[in-house]
Amino acid sequence: MDIKDEIFAGWMRDDGPETDVVVSSRIRLARNIDNLAFTHIAGHDDLDKVLRTVEEVIKSTRDLADMKIIDLDSLSVFERELLVARHLISPELAQNWERRAVILSEDNESSIMVNEEDHLRIQSLLPGSQFQKAWEMANRVDDLLEAKLNYAFSEDIGYLTACPTNAGTGLRGSIMLHLPALKRTNQIGAMLNAVLKLGLAIRGTYGEGTEATGDMYQISNQITLGQSEEEILENLSGTARQIIYQERNARSVLLKEYRSKVEDVVYRAYGLLKNARILSSEEALKLISEVRMGIYTDIIKGISASVINELMVIISPAYVSKVEDRELSSYERDVKRAELVREKLSSISIL
Amino acid sequence: MDIKDEIFAGWMRDDGPETDVVVSSRIRLARNIDNLAFTHIAGHDDLDKVLRTVEEVIKSTRDLADMKIIDLDSLSVFERELLVARHLISPELAQNWERRAVILSEDNESSIMVNEEDHLRIQSLLPGSQFQKAWEMANRVDDLLEAKLNYAFSEDIGYLTACPTNAGTGLRGSIMLHLPALKRTNQIGAMLNAVLKLGLAIRGTYGEGTEATGDMYQISNQITLGQSEEEILENLSGTARQIIYQERNARSVLLKEYRSKVEDVVYRAYGLLKNARILSSEEALKLISEVRMGIYTDIIKGISASVINELMVIISPAYVSKVEDRELSSYERDVKRAELVREKLSSISIL
């Protein structure tokens, strides 16, 4: 399979609800198989047993049999990193890949990580704001698995997990938000504080620390125990609705007060992505974020948010290295990255 | 006449010799009419008399009668500044415009300023490195005028001028050089010192002080007395040849050692000029210089240096204001400038 066909994943579509602010919604369920040691203390035999057991269930369940089982041992480091960049596996699974697997639905919207922190991490990932649908998808996979697997479960607590912070529902919902206008109007700090006070976690999705490269912020629930799945998701969705409203409002203000300035930022970013010959991933993310803002403020037309989402994967060090299939120096990567971005944008004519 | 047809001047053509490094060559002859006070101490009557006398000579001389006499009093401030930006009159003449005129040949390659520091400043301005031809052109106009005018002249000194530094030949030759590679390889300081030691003057053509915006440097002779016209021009030409050689050498080194870096600079500059919505004249000059370097290093194709030379006039505050025909705020000018640059580049497709 050509590496260039391997970029796409369902969450990159631009037809989800509220994609002007919400990049994607994710549901993750943590499950473990009863009477087998949790992954971090499990020996090779137990890890292998989990893999074999899950594989058999997938193959023997009609509604899951289409899913593709990928043994992480069989992949190169770049291929594993590329799965991370496409948000299909966690960075932790890519780091600790021996006796691990990921099971993917055809559209990549559903996945199951095997032998991550928990034996099973069932994930569904959709474009835009759609927790309810993501929840239904993950829940369905979970039900199908549970019909054949004996999950570690306690009547008092609920699902048992390797780390107590996941116990109970085992549910983590997270939503990736693009907040360039809240950032530029200096409202992001207050917003982050408010989110933390609601008991939610927030982090920059790209780059380190609180400074979110590309103005991307991921919000997720901290609490998995003592609330129902519906309560957890309603809390997240409600918070997301508030932030979406604020971001849209900030965009209106920016456009009303500083239209030329915003246009300048957007078109310069486009001009640089289209022409640069050396591009660090950090600069690329910044420029991509600026073009994304331009798309959803109708400043720039003829380029879809889907292309922008693909670019976010294309610029990842893993993808750039994978295309060349060898270890590149940081400088070589920056040159190659610029080339790949230009190639992707070469067919685009903005209006 | 549409303002947009008024940009062009002969020096902007890209078919001159050595245009990769030399933008233009200029010859200027200072002359005064005998028995009339020098301009700076002349009363209205004398100034008017100079104007009338010169006008009559032009109109009555078959080989000069095609020249267009432009009374500076009849122009708006933007029109005068635009003549400066096109290098057709000096900033001083635009500042002190009352009872002043400029006389232009059809191709704008020859001009005569009337009542500048001297009664007559005969100029010829050609693209690339061609002092000899420029000298012949100015000399011819000078001979035609001298046939009918009584110049202030002393057997001992030569032509007499308002400022003693111009006396003798009254000749100033100047050459505008584009030296981006000498700048980027940190050789420009040593080169400037060497030029000064040869008794030549050097200045950044755009912007203030020694820091030349757009990497443009103008070199001219200081001495007008005690050397023949041929000696003066040979000294200038020889120095120019040295600098051209050095600049080309520096470009080769840059391309050999840092090709991707140079390409990055060139294409980013092109991408910004093509897309920016707000553009200061200083940034525009910097970007134009970078694209010019790209044209003559064959990095960027499909755009001519002639377009680049026109852009250097288009971005001038005078041109931007003239298009709107009103006083613009600095911010309005920056927005309008970006629009004019995009318009000029809209028909360009780089290869």
XYZ file of C-alpha atoms in Angstrom:
702
model
C 0.000 0.000 0.000
C 1.356 3.389 -0.942
C 2.189 5.400 2.137
C 0.298 8.323 0.657
C -2.951 6.389 0.832
C -2.306 5.694 4.469
C -2.804 9.208 5.733
C -6.537 9.380 5.786
C -8.673 8.551 8.785
C -12.379 9.153 9.284
C -11.938 12.014 11.760
C -10.306 14.102 9.032
C -13.548 14.543 7.119
C -14.935 18.066 7.274
C -18.607 17.081 7.283
C -19.015 16.652 11.043
C -21.102 19.010 13.189
C -19.404 22.228 14.385
C -16.173 21.505 12.516
C -15.488 25.240 12.445
C -14.342 24.873 16.048
C -14.380 21.147 16.800
C -11.846 19.022 14.970
C -12.892 15.678 16.427
C -14.656 13.844 19.233
C -13.275 10.724 20.800
C -14.652 8.089 23.161
C -12.352 5.616 24.831
C -13.369 2.689 27.030
C -10.838 0.911 29.263
C -11.485 -2.799 29.759
C -9.521 -5.714 31.178
C -9.941 -9.442 30.979
C -10.654 -11.106 34.288
C -8.043 -13.428 35.800
C -5.179 -12.115 33.678
C -2.555 -9.730 35.098
C -2.851 -6.055 34.107
C -0.559 -5.215 31.203
C 2.186 -3.441 33.185
C 2.802 -6.439 35.421
C 1.895 -9.169 32.948
C 4.513 -11.637 31.732
C 4.909 -12.628 28.079
C 2.493 -15.512 28.473
C -0.338 -13.361 29.768
C 0.263 -10.691 27.112
C 0.219 -13.321 24.401
C -2.905 -14.830 25.898
C -4.699 -11.457 25.795
C -3.666 -11.000 22.157
C -4.800 -14.482 21.148
C -8.069 -14.249 23.054
C -9.024 -10.876 21.589
C -8.010 -11.952 18.102
C -10.225 -15.013 18.318
C -13.199 -12.977 19.496
C -12.776 -10.503 16.624
C -12.506 -13.230 14.019
C -15.412 -15.190 15.398
C -17.793 -12.241 15.769
C -19.632 -11.524 12.533
C -20.066 -7.793 13.217
C -16.366 -7.340 14.063
C -14.763 -9.687 11.558
C -14.136 -6.869 9.055
C -11.737 -5.173 11.440
C -8.057 -5.297 10.579
C -5.688 -6.675 13.206
C -2.288 -5.007 13.096
C 0.505 -6.556 15.104
C 2.691 -3.660 16.253
C 5.800 -5.885 16.272
C 5.443 -6.154 12.507
C 5.678 -2.404 11.927
C 8.678 -0.113 11.573
C 9.160 2.681 14.082
C 7.900 5.181 11.482
C 4.778 3.148 10.806
C 4.000 3.038 14.515
C 4.599 6.765 14.856
C 2.376 7.361 11.873
C -0.479 5.571 13.625
C 0.058 7.987 16.513
C 0.022 10.986 14.181
C -3.251 9.726 12.718
C -4.629 9.457 16.293
C -5.247 5.725 15.841
C -2.997 4.576 18.676
C -1.568 6.317 21.728
C 2.053 7.476 21.960
C 2.410 5.005 24.857
C 1.498 2.033 22.673
C 3.987 3.127 20.010
C 6.716 3.334 22.671
C 5.875 -0.041 24.174
C 5.000 -2.031 21.136
C 6.129 -5.592 21.920
C 3.209 -7.994 22.167
C 0.828 -5.134 21.376
C -1.720 -4.787 18.606
C -4.275 -2.394 17.252
C -7.503 -3.471 15.611
C -8.994 -1.016 13.138
C -12.353 -0.708 11.438
C -12.206 -0.084 7.715
C -12.935 3.640 8.024
C -10.566 3.921 11.000
C -13.368 5.379 13.070
C -13.299 2.487 15.519
C -10.181 0.958 16.962
C -9.132 -1.335 19.757
C -5.686 -1.085 21.288
C -4.603 -4.375 22.838
C -2.210 -4.455 25.794
C -2.013 -0.727 26.227
C -2.263 0.367 29.881
C -5.390 -1.789 29.985
C -5.872 -5.017 28.069
C -8.397 -3.302 25.839
C -8.808 0.317 24.927
C -11.874 0.599 22.713
C -11.888 3.875 20.834
C -14.173 5.672 18.450
C -13.079 8.887 16.821
C -15.351 11.052 14.680
C -15.028 14.410 12.939
C -16.615 17.419 14.640
C -18.745 17.401 17.736
C -20.569 14.092 18.017
C -20.041 12.439 21.375
C -23.385 10.668 21.241
C -22.626 8.843 18.006
C -19.047 8.097 19.113
C -20.390 6.743 22.370
C -22.904 4.508 20.569
C -20.169 3.162 18.298
C -17.765 2.353 21.137
C -20.580 0.940 23.235
C -21.588 -1.387 20.425
C -18.045 -2.740 20.008
C -17.828 -3.102 23.784
C -21.098 -5.066 23.917
C -19.964 -7.368 21.133
C -16.682 -8.064 22.932
C -18.305 -8.437 26.336
C -20.579 -11.121 24.952
C -17.529 -13.341 24.607
C -15.011 -11.979 27.087
C -15.071 -12.086 30.832
C -14.284 -8.460 31.821
C -12.730 -7.562 35.179
C -15.713 -5.986 36.898
C -16.837 -5.258 40.446
C -20.429 -4.593 41.451
C -19.286 -1.773 43.776
C -16.861 -0.010 41.479
C -17.716 -1.039 37.956
C -15.024 -1.858 35.422
C -11.622 -2.419 36.997
C -8.641 -0.748 35.364
C -4.852 -0.758 35.696
C -4.935 2.812 36.989
C -7.684 3.698 39.501
C -8.384 6.998 37.715
C -10.028 5.024 34.943
C -12.101 2.692 37.076
C -15.887 2.695 37.116
C -17.159 3.550 33.670
C -13.702 3.251 32.140
C -14.909 6.058 29.928
C -12.862 8.946 28.707
C -14.402 11.373 26.274
C -12.231 13.985 24.675
C -12.847 16.712 22.181
C -10.272 18.511 20.101
C -10.972 22.204 19.726
C -9.412 24.775 17.435
C -9.381 28.070 19.311
C -7.338 30.613 17.337
C -9.613 33.579 18.085
C -9.841 32.982 21.841
C -6.056 32.900 21.775
C -5.688 36.083 19.733
C -8.176 37.997 21.855
C -6.377 36.922 25.041
C -9.391 35.061 26.401
C -7.832 31.623 26.348
C -6.391 31.781 29.885
C -9.739 32.525 31.516
C -11.396 29.829 29.436
C -8.818 27.216 30.444
C -9.283 28.083 34.126
C -13.046 27.744 33.855
C -12.681 24.338 32.230
C -10.356 23.128 34.983
C -12.862 24.250 37.622
C -15.496 22.053 35.985
C -13.300 19.056 36.773
C -12.213 18.598 33.172
C -8.655 18.195 31.918
C -7.273 20.343 29.138
C -4.070 20.143 27.199
C -2.453 21.423 24.035
C -2.816 18.584 21.598
C 0.370 19.330 19.757
C 3.583 20.475 21.331
C 4.536 20.427 24.975
C 3.058 22.149 27.988
C 0.142 24.508 28.126
C 1.159 26.500 25.063
C -0.833 24.755 22.363
C 0.914 24.764 19.021
C -1.563 25.276 16.233
C -4.138 26.594 18.737
C -5.437 23.050 19.268
C -6.759 22.151 22.713
C -8.059 18.807 23.888
C -10.621 18.715 26.673
C -11.491 15.488 28.458
C -13.177 14.236 31.607
C -11.034 13.517 34.673
C -13.644 11.547 36.546
C -14.747 8.084 35.448
C -16.251 6.868 38.700
C -19.495 7.908 40.407
C -21.054 9.405 37.311
C -22.991 7.648 34.616
C -21.700 7.608 31.066
C -24.522 9.969 30.123
C -23.595 12.443 32.863
C -19.943 12.408 31.875
C -20.740 13.058 28.230
C -23.345 15.726 28.996
C -20.807 17.601 31.128
C -18.267 17.470 28.291
C -20.744 18.379 25.581
C -22.150 21.278 27.578
C -18.697 22.674 28.191
C -17.817 22.234 24.539
C -20.969 24.127 23.522
C -19.935 27.050 25.719
C -16.443 27.156 24.267
C -17.726 26.868 20.703
C -19.993 29.841 21.366
C -17.120 31.874 22.815
C -14.719 31.029 20.005
C -17.282 31.974 17.351
C -17.958 35.194 19.163
C -14.245 35.984 19.331
C -13.931 35.301 15.595
C -16.762 37.746 14.847
C -15.104 40.414 16.959
C -11.732 39.837 15.308
C -13.236 40.044 11.841
C -15.247 43.117 12.655
C -12.384 45.017 14.259
C -9.323 43.722 12.426
C -10.497 42.194 9.158
C -7.429 43.165 7.109
C -5.120 41.981 9.862
C -6.856 38.589 10.015
C -6.829 38.303 6.227
C -3.140 39.148 6.257
C -2.385 36.406 8.789
C -4.437 33.838 6.867
C -3.053 34.559 3.406
C 0.540 34.885 4.578
C 0.201 31.461 6.174
C -1.181 30.043 2.947
C 1.567 31.733 0.891
C 4.257 30.283 3.146
C 2.844 26.750 3.185
C 2.540 26.890 -0.593
C 6.088 28.179 -1.149
C 8.441 27.435 1.734
C 11.372 25.111 1.076
C 12.235 24.491 4.733
C 9.477 23.972 7.272
C 9.697 22.870 10.892
C 6.711 20.948 12.262
C 6.110 23.705 14.780
C 5.946 26.449 12.149
C 3.844 24.241 9.902
C 1.287 23.671 12.671
C 1.084 27.394 13.311
C 0.527 28.114 9.610
C -2.006 25.304 9.232
C -3.948 26.670 12.181
C -4.025 30.102 10.578
C -5.298 28.739 7.267
C -7.929 26.685 9.132
C -9.152 29.880 10.766
C -9.309 31.436 7.281
C -11.414 28.585 5.916
C -14.053 28.829 8.612
C -14.211 32.620 8.528
C -14.793 32.455 4.768
C -11.635 34.464 4.156
C -10.037 31.773 2.030
C -12.068 29.570 -0.297
C -11.276 26.565 -2.420
C -9.408 24.634 0.258
C -11.224 22.207 2.531
C -10.694 21.589 6.214
C -10.208 17.969 5.278
C -7.004 18.899 3.445
C -5.957 20.832 6.533
C -6.532 17.770 8.721
C -4.495 15.637 6.349
C -1.719 18.242 6.409
C -1.583 17.901 10.180
C -0.583 14.272 9.683
C 1.662 14.940 6.676
C 3.823 17.361 8.646
C 4.419 14.910 11.491
C 8.037 13.759 11.794
C 6.787 10.157 11.519
C 5.094 10.704 8.185
C 7.996 12.659 6.723
C 10.414 9.930 7.768
C 8.086 7.177 6.573
C 7.918 8.658 3.065
C 11.687 8.423 2.822
C 11.702 5.222 4.889
C 14.869 6.141 6.737
C 16.072 8.202 9.650
C 16.369 11.832 8.525
C 18.268 14.647 10.188
C 16.099 17.429 11.499
C 17.197 19.631 8.584
C 16.436 16.939 5.990
C 13.027 16.473 7.563
C 12.289 20.198 7.353
C 13.184 20.213 3.646
C 11.140 17.075 2.948
C 8.208 18.363 5.007
C 8.071 21.563 2.943
C 8.106 19.474 -0.231
C 5.255 17.235 0.963
C 3.141 20.224 1.985
C 3.678 21.894 -1.405
C 2.781 18.645 -3.142
C -0.443 18.362 -1.145
C -1.345 21.993 -1.899
C -0.276 21.881 -5.547
C -3.727 20.802 -6.719
C -5.443 23.474 -4.620
C -6.521 26.736 -6.213
C -7.789 29.220 -3.704
C -10.499 31.582 -4.865
C -3.317 59.192 -18.540
C -3.952 56.255 -16.298
C -1.628 56.299 -13.337
C -0.852 52.642 -13.971
C 0.737 53.505 -17.301
C 2.919 56.037 -15.575
C 5.091 53.617 -13.677
C 7.417 52.534 -16.376
C 10.762 54.162 -17.107
C 13.516 52.961 -19.406
C 15.838 51.890 -16.579
C 13.338 49.226 -15.501
C 13.951 47.089 -18.568
C 15.831 43.884 -17.840
C 17.780 43.758 -21.093
C 20.754 45.834 -19.994
C 24.247 44.392 -19.490
C 24.961 42.740 -16.109
C 21.409 43.269 -14.827
C 21.919 40.316 -12.510
C 23.873 42.694 -10.260
C 23.501 46.155 -11.788
C 20.030 47.666 -11.713
C 20.883 50.899 -13.509
C 23.597 53.345 -14.527
C 23.139 57.063 -14.353
C 25.069 60.069 -15.661
C 24.312 63.545 -14.424
C 25.844 66.794 -15.679
C 25.545 70.017 -13.666
C 25.341 73.163 -15.739
C 24.477 76.799 -15.086
C 23.607 79.692 -17.325
C 26.102 82.533 -17.247
C 25.086 85.853 -15.749
C 22.101 84.455 -13.867
C 22.215 83.855 -10.077
C 22.596 80.240 -8.945
C 19.247 78.718 -8.028
C 19.566 78.920 -4.243
C 20.112 82.668 -4.280
C 18.079 83.476 -7.367
C 14.932 85.604 -7.105
C 11.692 84.761 -8.873
C 12.671 86.730 -11.947
C 15.896 84.823 -12.477
C 14.233 81.468 -11.861
C 11.521 82.327 -14.364
C 14.138 83.481 -16.821
C 16.019 80.177 -16.568
C 12.773 78.272 -17.130
C 11.767 80.381 -20.143
C 15.227 80.289 -21.669
C 15.579 76.522 -21.371
C 12.049 75.941 -22.621
C 12.738 78.049 -25.705
C 15.954 76.159 -26.456
C 14.185 72.809 -26.159
C 11.334 73.848 -28.409
C 13.617 75.412 -30.985
C 16.105 72.526 -31.164
C 14.931 69.870 -33.611
C 16.676 66.990 -31.803
C 15.221 67.975 -28.432
C 11.741 69.135 -29.454
C 10.212 65.719 -28.680
C 11.036 66.101 -25.004
C 8.124 66.757 -22.665
C 8.352 69.788 -20.400
C 6.659 69.220 -17.073
C 6.106 72.217 -14.848
C 6.403 70.925 -11.268
C 3.982 73.610 -10.026
C 1.277 71.872 -12.044
C 1.649 68.522 -10.259
C 0.188 67.211 -7.017
C 2.507 66.266 -4.205
C 1.951 62.564 -5.058
C 2.781 63.121 -8.709
C 6.035 64.839 -7.760
C 6.906 62.051 -5.321
C 6.136 59.506 -8.001
C 8.707 61.127 -10.279
C 11.202 60.669 -7.432
C 10.244 57.031 -6.998
C 10.776 56.516 -10.730
C 14.224 58.136 -10.355
C 13.286 60.848 -12.848
C 13.768 63.786 -10.480
C 15.668 64.203 -7.228
C 13.984 64.314 -3.825
C 15.314 67.866 -3.512
C 13.449 69.025 -6.601
C 10.220 67.455 -5.329
C 10.648 69.293 -2.015
C 11.423 72.628 -3.668
C 9.120 72.585 -6.611
C 8.125 76.207 -7.170
C 9.424 77.582 -10.468
C 11.002 74.220 -11.196
C 10.527 71.893 -14.131
C 11.669 68.573 -15.495
C 12.084 67.824 -19.172
C 11.734 64.187 -20.153
C 12.557 62.222 -23.280
C 9.799 59.927 -24.467
C 11.446 56.791 -23.070
C 12.338 58.605 -19.837
C 15.977 57.692 -20.348
C 17.031 61.320 -20.670
C 15.851 64.104 -18.455
C 16.748 67.665 -17.561
C 15.897 69.097 -14.182
C 15.558 72.867 -14.319
C 16.320 75.004 -11.251
C 17.493 72.178 -9.086
C 20.716 72.993 -7.169
C 22.114 74.030 -10.551
C 20.109 75.648 -13.317
C 20.388 72.489 -15.362
C 20.871 68.911 -14.308
C 21.130 66.809 -17.450
C 20.555 63.149 -16.648
C 20.590 59.902 -18.511
C 19.533 56.689 -16.819
C 19.841 53.247 -18.396
C 19.194 49.689 -17.256
C 22.224 47.600 -16.260
C 25.848 48.587 -16.522
C 26.278 51.003 -19.394
C 28.067 54.169 -18.370
C 29.515 54.683 -21.820
C 26.150 54.823 -23.538
C 24.629 56.910 -20.739
C 27.544 59.294 -21.006
C 27.123 59.629 -24.760
C 23.416 60.332 -24.353
C 23.911 63.012 -21.706
C 26.822 64.497 -23.608
C 24.698 64.804 -26.716
C 21.906 66.636 -24.886
C 24.550 68.826 -23.272
C 26.090 69.694 -26.661
C 22.702 70.530 -28.134
C 21.916 72.838 -25.207
C 25.384 74.392 -25.128
C 24.993 75.359 -28.789
C 22.315 77.830 -27.733
C 23.036 78.573 -24.083
C 25.889 80.468 -22.549
C 27.107 78.167 -19.762
C 28.959 79.470 -16.702
C 32.471 78.236 -17.454
C 36.003 79.098 -16.429
C 39.095 78.111 -18.393
C 40.898 77.184 -15.134
C 38.168 75.215 -13.423
C 35.749 74.102 -16.078
C 31.988 74.265 -15.543
C 30.997 76.374 -12.564
C 28.404 74.974 -10.200
C 26.381 76.106 -7.188
C 28.344 73.763 -4.948
C 32.130 73.564 -5.505
C 32.044 69.746 -5.178
C 30.416 69.598 -8.589
C 32.664 72.058 -10.398
C 34.966 71.068 -13.245
C 33.358 68.371 -15.282
C 30.016 68.754 -13.453
C 29.818 65.017 -13.960
C 28.407 62.550 -11.512
C 28.146 58.941 -12.531
C 26.293 56.532 -10.296
C 25.482 52.886 -10.492
C 22.831 51.029 -8.552
C 23.945 47.594 -7.428
C 21.941 44.741 -5.984
C 24.202 42.918 -3.519
C 22.144 40.361 -1.585
C 24.845 37.681 -1.527
C 27.672 39.967 -0.374
C 25.312 41.008 2.413
C 24.392 37.451 3.385
C 27.990 36.243 3.365
C 29.028 39.190 5.561
C 31.368 40.607 2.944
C 29.509 43.849 2.413
C 31.355 45.822 5.113
C 34.802 45.135 3.656
C 33.522 45.920 0.167
C 32.058 49.260 1.267
C 35.348 50.230 2.936
C 37.315 49.402 -0.192
C 34.970 51.517 -2.303
C 35.343 54.483 0.051
C 39.151 54.196 -0.148
C 38.922 54.535 -3.922
C 37.408 57.984 -3.396
C 33.927 56.881 -4.339
C 30.728 57.530 -2.403
C 28.352 54.735 -1.496
C 24.905 54.786 0.013
C 21.874 52.582 0.491
C 19.521 53.638 -2.237
C 16.408 52.951 -0.282
C 15.935 53.610 3.363
C 18.087 55.678 5.654
C 21.716 55.366 6.712
C 24.194 52.717 5.718
C 21.794 49.788 6.134
C 20.521 49.400 2.593
C 16.935 48.209 2.491
C 16.455 45.762 -0.314
C 20.226 45.226 -0.546
C 20.483 48.098 -3.034
C 23.654 50.191 -3.000
C 24.451 53.228 -5.109
C 28.075 54.004 -5.893
C 29.101 57.340 -7.362
C 32.182 59.487 -7.898
C 33.009 62.154 -5.298
C 35.497 64.044 -7.441
C 34.428 66.079 -10.435
C 37.488 68.293 -10.794
C 40.984 67.410 -11.968
C 39.969 64.244 -13.763
C 38.636 63.873 -17.277
C 35.151 62.511 -17.819
C 36.746 59.335 -19.204
C 38.902 58.866 -16.092
C 35.948 59.361 -13.782
C 33.840 56.830 -15.648
C 36.686 54.320 -15.969
C 37.258 54.455 -12.206
C 33.554 53.845 -11.584
C 33.233 51.099 -14.192
C 36.345 49.305 -12.967
C 35.101 49.332 -9.390
C 31.682 48.132 -10.521
C 33.298 45.246 -12.432
C 35.106 44.173 -9.251
C 31.932 44.276 -7.178
C 29.934 42.431 -9.832
C 32.560 39.696 -9.804
C 32.472 39.469 -6.004
C 28.692 39.404 -5.813
C 28.469 36.650 -8.428
C 31.082 34.699 -6.570
C 29.189 35.073 -3.303
C 26.008 33.879 -5.010
C 27.766 30.751 -6.259
C 29.055 30.009 -2.788
C 25.632 30.546 -1.233
C 23.973 28.270 -3.762
C 26.605 25.605 -3.405
C 26.590 25.562 0.385
C 23.034 26.537 1.269
C 20.865 25.894 -1.767
C 17.721 24.874 0.146
C 18.116 27.808 2.494
C 18.392 30.252 -0.433
C 15.426 28.635 -2.172
C 13.454 28.907 1.040
C 14.204 32.623 1.346
C 13.316 33.280 -2.304
C 10.059 31.335 -2.389
C 8.868 32.560 0.991
C 9.394 36.106 -0.266
C 7.417 35.330 -3.412
C 4.649 33.643 -1.391
C 4.335 36.652 0.906
C 4.308 39.236 -1.895
C 1.670 37.189 -3.689
C -0.550 36.754 -0.613
C 0.029 39.418 2.042
C -2.841 41.778 2.820
C -0.762 44.303 4.749
C 2.683 45.280 3.508
C 5.001 48.036 4.704
C 7.327 49.541 2.101
C 10.320 48.325 4.103
C 9.140 44.710 4.188
C 8.120 44.894 0.539
C 11.607 46.070 -0.480
C 13.191 43.242 1.467
C 10.915 40.670 -0.192
C 11.416 42.168 -3.655
C 15.173 41.978 -3.180
C 14.903 38.316 -2.236
C 12.804 37.481 -5.306
C 15.251 39.431 -7.492
C 18.065 37.270 -6.149
C 15.940 34.222 -6.994
C 15.417 35.358 -10.577
C 19.107 35.805 -11.291
C 20.141 32.581 -9.576
C 17.582 30.708 -11.716
C 15.769 29.560 -8.603
C 12.500 31.154 -9.645
C 11.391 31.299 -13.256
C 8.516 32.962 -15.069
C 8.926 36.365 -13.466
C 11.088 39.044 -15.046
C 13.391 41.516 -13.355
C 11.461 44.175 -15.179
C 8.395 43.338 -13.086
C 10.582 43.523 -10.006
C 11.804 46.987 -10.993
C 8.235 48.134 -11.533
C 7.277 46.718 -8.141
C 9.970 48.885 -6.562
C 8.049 51.918 -7.801
C 4.591 50.475 -7.088
C 5.397 49.990 -3.403
C 6.570 53.579 -2.919
C 4.308 55.615 -0.623
C 3.938 58.142 -3.452
C 2.574 55.606 -5.913
C 0.221 54.019 -3.401
C -1.152 57.434 -2.459
C -1.361 58.526 -6.090
C -3.532 55.535 -7.010
C -6.050 56.579 -4.395
C -5.320 60.252 -5.079
C -5.586 61.217 -1.436
C -3.583 61.249 1.760
C -3.687 57.756 3.289
C -2.849 56.732 6.821
C 0.190 54.507 7.135
C -2.115 51.519 7.764
C -4.309 52.289 4.747
C -1.188 52.572 2.615
C 0.059 49.188 3.814
C -3.270 47.565 2.887
C -3.388 49.313 -0.497
C 0.267 48.489 -1.188
C -0.364 44.784 -0.608
C -3.342 44.968 -2.986
C -1.298 46.667 -5.725
C 1.522 44.147 -5.400
C -0.924 41.227 -5.647
C -2.535 42.836 -8.677
C 0.837 43.210 -10.380
C 1.762 39.598 -9.601
C -1.669 38.163 -10.425
C -0.767 37.581 -14.057
C 2.555 35.945 -13.148
C 2.845 32.173 -13.037
C 6.147 31.001 -11.698
C 7.546 27.775 -13.067
